[in-house]
Amino acid sequence: KAGVTQTPRYLIKTRGQQVTLSCSPISGHRSVSWYQQTPGQGLQFLFEYFSETQRNKGNFPGRFSGRQFSNSRSEMNVSTLELGDSALYLCASSSTAETQYFGPGTRLLVL
Amino acid sequence: AQKVTQAQTEISVVEKEDVTLDCVYETRDTTYYLFWYKQPPSGELVFLIRRNSFDEQNEISGRYSWNFQKSTSSFNFTITASQVVDSAVYFCALSEDKGYSTLTFGKGTMLLVSP
């Protein structure tokens, strides 16, 4: 089975812009979660989707949003980018509420 | 609230040494899951093991072994005869049984294995 894929792998944006990241889960997995990783805060949970519904959300401002499509693919969007949004964004998928398998991540740099 | 503490920020060993990575967790739930992930420089988190709170049996997989002790809320990870390829950041994580997956991660331990 193919693993979790994320696109793009690298992204450079400027402050104030918006960005959309994409995640394709492992085939058959219906749950997709997003995490932000920064040197200062470590790995932090953003949100989790299951069957196109957001089931859980972390403590992030409303500028961070996401959605899931009927084929389980997910996107996350960050509007009005700030320098502090520079991070590695990791997507994970799981078939049940158990083990999450992660993709390679998208490295976002905000200038 | 749940919390995972990895007190060791960085560990350096020489190849073939044994090394133990510590993980202490806090949760009010009686049912929960514990995980270890490995993050090589490429960035992808690689799943190593999952343990549920009712299974305190230690596990061994090749050079890797895990010691789960509920009495001390610890889930430690030992690499026997370390190799240079083991160099990575290792994360311990906790997930509570709420019907969905949300991982709370520790800050990670960077392991450097030199030849």
mmCIF file with all atom_site columns, N, CA and C in Angstrom, chain B residues 74-109:
data_model
loop_
_atom_site.group_PDB
_atom_site.id
_atom_site.type_symbol
_atom_site.label_atom_id
_atom_site.label_alt_id
_atom_site.label_comp_id
_atom_site.label_asym_id
_atom_site.label_entity_id
_atom_site.label_seq_id
_atom_site.pdbx_PDB_ins_code
_atom_site.Cartn_x
_atom_site.Cartn_y
_atom_site.Cartn_z
_atom_site.occupancy
_atom_site.B_iso_or_equiv
_atom_site.pdbx_formal_charge
_atom_site.auth_seq_id
_atom_site.auth_comp_id
_atom_site.auth_asym_id
_atom_site.auth_atom_id
_atom_site.pdbx_PDB_model_num
ATOM 1   N N  . SER B 1 74  ? 5.402   5.263  33.117 1.00 0.00 ? 74  SER B N  1
ATOM 2   C CA . SER B 1 74  ? 6.556   5.369  32.230 1.00 0.00 ? 74  SER B CA 1
ATOM 3   C C  . SER B 1 74  ? 6.472   4.355  31.086 1.00 0.00 ? 74  SER B C  1
ATOM 4   N N  . PHE B 1 75  ? 7.030   4.739  29.976 1.00 0.00 ? 75  PHE B N  1
ATOM 5   C CA . PHE B 1 75  ? 7.041   3.875  28.784 1.00 0.00 ? 75  PHE B CA 1
ATOM 6   C C  . PHE B 1 75  ? 8.392   4.090  28.108 1.00 0.00 ? 75  PHE B C  1
ATOM 7   N N  . ASN B 1 76  ? 9.402   3.400  28.610 1.00 0.00 ? 76  ASN B N  1
ATOM 8   C CA . ASN B 1 76  ? 10.772  3.621  28.160 1.00 0.00 ? 76  ASN B CA 1
ATOM 9   C C  . ASN B 1 76  ? 11.165  2.730  26.990 1.00 0.00 ? 76  ASN B C  1
ATOM 10  N N  . PHE B 1 77  ? 12.075  3.229  26.209 1.00 0.00 ? 77  PHE B N  1
ATOM 11  C CA . PHE B 1 77  ? 12.464  2.597  24.949 1.00 0.00 ? 77  PHE B CA 1
ATOM 12  C C  . PHE B 1 77  ? 13.971  2.350  24.982 1.00 0.00 ? 77  PHE B C  1
ATOM 13  N N  . THR B 1 78  ? 14.376  1.101  24.761 1.00 0.00 ? 78  THR B N  1
ATOM 14  C CA . THR B 1 78  ? 15.789  0.754  24.774 1.00 0.00 ? 78  THR B CA 1
ATOM 15  C C  . THR B 1 78  ? 16.226  0.236  23.419 1.00 0.00 ? 78  THR B C  1
ATOM 16  N N  . ILE B 1 79  ? 17.339  0.778  22.951 1.00 0.00 ? 79  ILE B N  1
ATOM 17  C CA . ILE B 1 79  ? 17.971  0.278  21.726 1.00 0.00 ? 79  ILE B CA 1
ATOM 18  C C  . ILE B 1 79  ? 19.232  -0.454 22.151 1.00 0.00 ? 79  ILE B C  1
ATOM 19  N N  . THR B 1 80  ? 19.318  -1.696 21.787 1.00 0.00 ? 80  THR B N  1
ATOM 20  C CA . THR B 1 80  ? 20.486  -2.508 22.124 1.00 0.00 ? 80  THR B CA 1
ATOM 21  C C  . THR B 1 80  ? 21.464  -2.484 20.956 1.00 0.00 ? 80  THR B C  1
ATOM 22  N N  . ALA B 1 81  ? 22.735  -2.379 21.296 1.00 0.00 ? 81  ALA B N  1
ATOM 23  C CA . ALA B 1 81  ? 23.780  -2.364 20.262 1.00 0.00 ? 81  ALA B CA 1
ATOM 24  C C  . ALA B 1 81  ? 23.450  -1.326 19.196 1.00 0.00 ? 81  ALA B C  1
ATOM 25  N N  . SER B 1 82  ? 23.422  -0.080 19.601 1.00 0.00 ? 82  SER B N  1
ATOM 26  C CA . SER B 1 82  ? 23.007  1.008  18.709 1.00 0.00 ? 82  SER B CA 1
ATOM 27  C C  . SER B 1 82  ? 23.870  1.061  17.447 1.00 0.00 ? 82  SER B C  1
ATOM 28  N N  . GLN B 1 83  ? 23.247  1.570  16.387 1.00 0.00 ? 83  GLN B N  1
ATOM 29  C CA . GLN B 1 83  ? 23.932  1.727  15.112 1.00 0.00 ? 83  GLN B CA 1
ATOM 30  C C  . GLN B 1 83  ? 23.778  3.167  14.643 1.00 0.00 ? 83  GLN B C  1
ATOM 31  N N  . VAL B 1 84  ? 24.647  3.577  13.741 1.00 0.00 ? 84  VAL B N  1
ATOM 32  C CA . VAL B 1 84  ? 24.613  4.941  13.231 1.00 0.00 ? 84  VAL B CA 1
ATOM 33  C C  . VAL B 1 84  ? 23.238  5.258  12.628 1.00 0.00 ? 84  VAL B C  1
ATOM 34  N N  . VAL B 1 85  ? 22.615  4.273  12.011 1.00 0.00 ? 85  VAL B N  1
ATOM 35  C CA . VAL B 1 85  ? 21.297  4.485  11.381 1.00 0.00 ? 85  VAL B CA 1
ATOM 36  C C  . VAL B 1 85  ? 20.200  4.757  12.403 1.00 0.00 ? 85  VAL B C  1
ATOM 37  N N  . ASP B 1 86  ? 20.493  4.515  13.679 1.00 0.00 ? 86  ASP B N  1
ATOM 38  C CA . ASP B 1 86  ? 19.507  4.810  14.726 1.00 0.00 ? 86  ASP B CA 1
ATOM 39  C C  . ASP B 1 86  ? 19.468  6.298  15.066 1.00 0.00 ? 86  ASP B C  1
ATOM 40  N N  . SER B 1 87  ? 20.412  7.058  14.544 1.00 0.00 ? 87  SER B N  1
ATOM 41  C CA . SER B 1 87  ? 20.448  8.488  14.820 1.00 0.00 ? 87  SER B CA 1
ATOM 42  C C  . SER B 1 87  ? 19.184  9.149  14.285 1.00 0.00 ? 87  SER B C  1
ATOM 43  N N  . ALA B 1 88  ? 18.454  9.795  15.165 1.00 0.00 ? 88  ALA B N  1
ATOM 44  C CA . ALA B 1 88  ? 17.173  10.408 14.809 1.00 0.00 ? 88  ALA B CA 1
ATOM 45  C C  . ALA B 1 88  ? 16.618  11.078 16.064 1.00 0.00 ? 88  ALA B C  1
ATOM 46  N N  . VAL B 1 89  ? 15.486  11.733 15.882 1.00 0.00 ? 89  VAL B N  1
ATOM 47  C CA . VAL B 1 89  ? 14.743  12.229 17.044 1.00 0.00 ? 89  VAL B CA 1
ATOM 48  C C  . VAL B 1 89  ? 13.622  11.229 17.323 1.00 0.00 ? 89  VAL B C  1
ATOM 49  N N  . TYR B 1 90  ? 13.487  10.847 18.575 1.00 0.00 ? 90  TYR B N  1
ATOM 50  C CA . TYR B 1 90  ? 12.476  9.876  18.969 1.00 0.00 ? 90  TYR B CA 1
ATOM 51  C C  . TYR B 1 90  ? 11.417  10.557 19.823 1.00 0.00 ? 90  TYR B C  1
ATOM 52  N N  . PHE B 1 91  ? 10.170  10.325 19.447 1.00 0.00 ? 91  PHE B N  1
ATOM 53  C CA . PHE B 1 91  ? 9.056   10.933 20.154 1.00 0.00 ? 91  PHE B CA 1
ATOM 54  C C  . PHE B 1 91  ? 8.195   9.877  20.830 1.00 0.00 ? 91  PHE B C  1
ATOM 55  N N  . CYS B 1 92  ? 7.844   10.165 22.054 1.00 0.00 ? 92  CYS B N  1
ATOM 56  C CA . CYS B 1 92  ? 6.865   9.377  22.783 1.00 0.00 ? 92  CYS B CA 1
ATOM 57  C C  . CYS B 1 92  ? 5.541   10.145 22.692 1.00 0.00 ? 92  CYS B C  1
ATOM 58  N N  . ALA B 1 93  ? 4.438   9.433  22.546 1.00 0.00 ? 93  ALA B N  1
ATOM 59  C CA . ALA B 1 93  ? 3.147   10.111 22.402 1.00 0.00 ? 93  ALA B CA 1
ATOM 60  C C  . ALA B 1 93  ? 2.051   9.340  23.126 1.00 0.00 ? 93  ALA B C  1
ATOM 61  N N  . LEU B 1 94  ? 0.999   10.070 23.466 1.00 0.00 ? 94  LEU B N  1
ATOM 62  C CA . LEU B 1 94  ? -0.127  9.515  24.216 1.00 0.00 ? 94  LEU B CA 1
ATOM 63  C C  . LEU B 1 94  ? -1.420  9.853  23.504 1.00 0.00 ? 94  LEU B C  1
ATOM 64  N N  . SER B 1 95  ? -2.325  8.893  23.451 1.00 0.00 ? 95  SER B N  1
ATOM 65  C CA . SER B 1 95  ? -3.642  9.138  22.880 1.00 0.00 ? 95  SER B CA 1
ATOM 66  C C  . SER B 1 95  ? -4.676  8.578  23.833 1.00 0.00 ? 95  SER B C  1
ATOM 67  N N  . GLU B 1 96  ? -5.668  9.383  24.175 1.00 0.00 ? 96  GLU B N  1
ATOM 68  C CA . GLU B 1 96  ? -6.726  8.906  25.048 1.00 0.00 ? 96  GLU B CA 1
ATOM 69  C C  . GLU B 1 96  ? -7.827  8.255  24.214 1.00 0.00 ? 96  GLU B C  1
ATOM 70  N N  . ASP B 1 97  ? -8.592  7.392  24.831 1.00 0.00 ? 97  ASP B N  1
ATOM 71  C CA . ASP B 1 97  ? -9.603  6.614  24.125 1.00 0.00 ? 97  ASP B CA 1
ATOM 72  C C  . ASP B 1 97  ? -10.913 7.385  24.072 1.00 0.00 ? 97  ASP B C  1
ATOM 73  N N  . LYS B 1 98  ? -11.006 8.262  23.088 1.00 0.00 ? 98  LYS B N  1
ATOM 74  C CA . LYS B 1 98  ? -12.210 9.074  22.951 1.00 0.00 ? 98  LYS B CA 1
ATOM 75  C C  . LYS B 1 98  ? -12.897 8.843  21.615 1.00 0.00 ? 98  LYS B C  1
ATOM 76  N N  . GLY B 1 99  ? -12.550 7.786  20.946 1.00 0.00 ? 99  GLY B N  1
ATOM 77  C CA . GLY B 1 99  ? -13.172 7.473  19.673 1.00 0.00 ? 99  GLY B CA 1
ATOM 78  C C  . GLY B 1 99  ? -12.514 8.138  18.495 1.00 0.00 ? 99  GLY B C  1
ATOM 79  N N  . TYR B 1 100 ? -11.574 9.009  18.741 1.00 0.00 ? 100 TYR B N  1
ATOM 80  C CA . TYR B 1 100 ? -10.818 9.607  17.646 1.00 0.00 ? 100 TYR B CA 1
ATOM 81  C C  . TYR B 1 100 ? -9.364  9.711  18.058 1.00 0.00 ? 100 TYR B C  1
ATOM 82  N N  . SER B 1 101 ? -8.525  9.930  17.062 1.00 0.00 ? 101 SER B N  1
ATOM 83  C CA . SER B 1 101 ? -7.077  9.914  17.305 1.00 0.00 ? 101 SER B CA 1
ATOM 84  C C  . SER B 1 101 ? -6.549  11.318 17.488 1.00 0.00 ? 101 SER B C  1
ATOM 85  N N  . THR B 1 102 ? -6.052  11.596 18.653 1.00 0.00 ? 102 THR B N  1
ATOM 86  C CA . THR B 1 102 ? -5.353  12.858 18.871 1.00 0.00 ? 102 THR B CA 1
ATOM 87  C C  . THR B 1 102 ? -4.126  12.542 19.695 1.00 0.00 ? 102 THR B C  1
ATOM 88  N N  . LEU B 1 103 ? -2.977  12.748 19.118 1.00 0.00 ? 103 LEU B N  1
ATOM 89  C CA . LEU B 1 103 ? -1.724  12.428 19.805 1.00 0.00 ? 103 LEU B CA 1
ATOM 90  C C  . LEU B 1 103 ? -1.183  13.641 20.535 1.00 0.00 ? 103 LEU B C  1
ATOM 91  N N  . THR B 1 104 ? -0.799  13.419 21.781 1.00 0.00 ? 104 THR B N  1
ATOM 92  C CA . THR B 1 104 ? -0.047  14.409 22.543 1.00 0.00 ? 104 THR B CA 1
ATOM 93  C C  . THR B 1 104 ? 1.389   13.914 22.584 1.00 0.00 ? 104 THR B C  1
ATOM 94  N N  . PHE B 1 105 ? 2.292   14.730 22.065 1.00 0.00 ? 105 PHE B N  1
ATOM 95  C CA . PHE B 1 105 ? 3.679   14.320 21.941 1.00 0.00 ? 105 PHE B CA 1
ATOM 96  C C  . PHE B 1 105 ? 4.544   14.907 23.051 1.00 0.00 ? 105 PHE B C  1
ATOM 97  N N  . GLY B 1 106 ? 5.610   14.179 23.379 1.00 0.00 ? 106 GLY B N  1
ATOM 98  C CA . GLY B 1 106 ? 6.674   14.763 24.181 1.00 0.00 ? 106 GLY B CA 1
ATOM 99  C C  . GLY B 1 106 ? 7.526   15.641 23.281 1.00 0.00 ? 106 GLY B C  1
ATOM 100 N N  . LYS B 1 107 ? 8.519   16.295 23.872 1.00 0.00 ? 107 LYS B N  1
ATOM 101 C CA . LYS B 1 107 ? 9.367   17.215 23.120 1.00 0.00 ? 107 LYS B CA 1
ATOM 102 C C  . LYS B 1 107 ? 10.398  16.482 22.261 1.00 0.00 ? 107 LYS B C  1
ATOM 103 N N  . GLY B 1 108 ? 10.540  15.194 22.479 1.00 0.00 ? 108 GLY B N  1
ATOM 104 C CA . GLY B 1 108 ? 11.472  14.417 21.682 1.00 0.00 ? 108 GLY B CA 1
ATOM 105 C C  . GLY B 1 108 ? 12.859  14.317 22.288 1.00 0.00 ? 108 GLY B C  1
ATOM 106 N N  . THR B 1 109 ? 13.533  13.228 21.969 1.00 0.00 ? 109 THR B N  1
ATOM 107 C CA . THR B 1 109 ? 14.923  13.023 22.367 1.00 0.00 ? 109 THR B CA 1
ATOM 108 C C  . THR B 1 109 ? 15.742  12.799 21.111 1.00 0.00 ? 109 THR B C  1
#
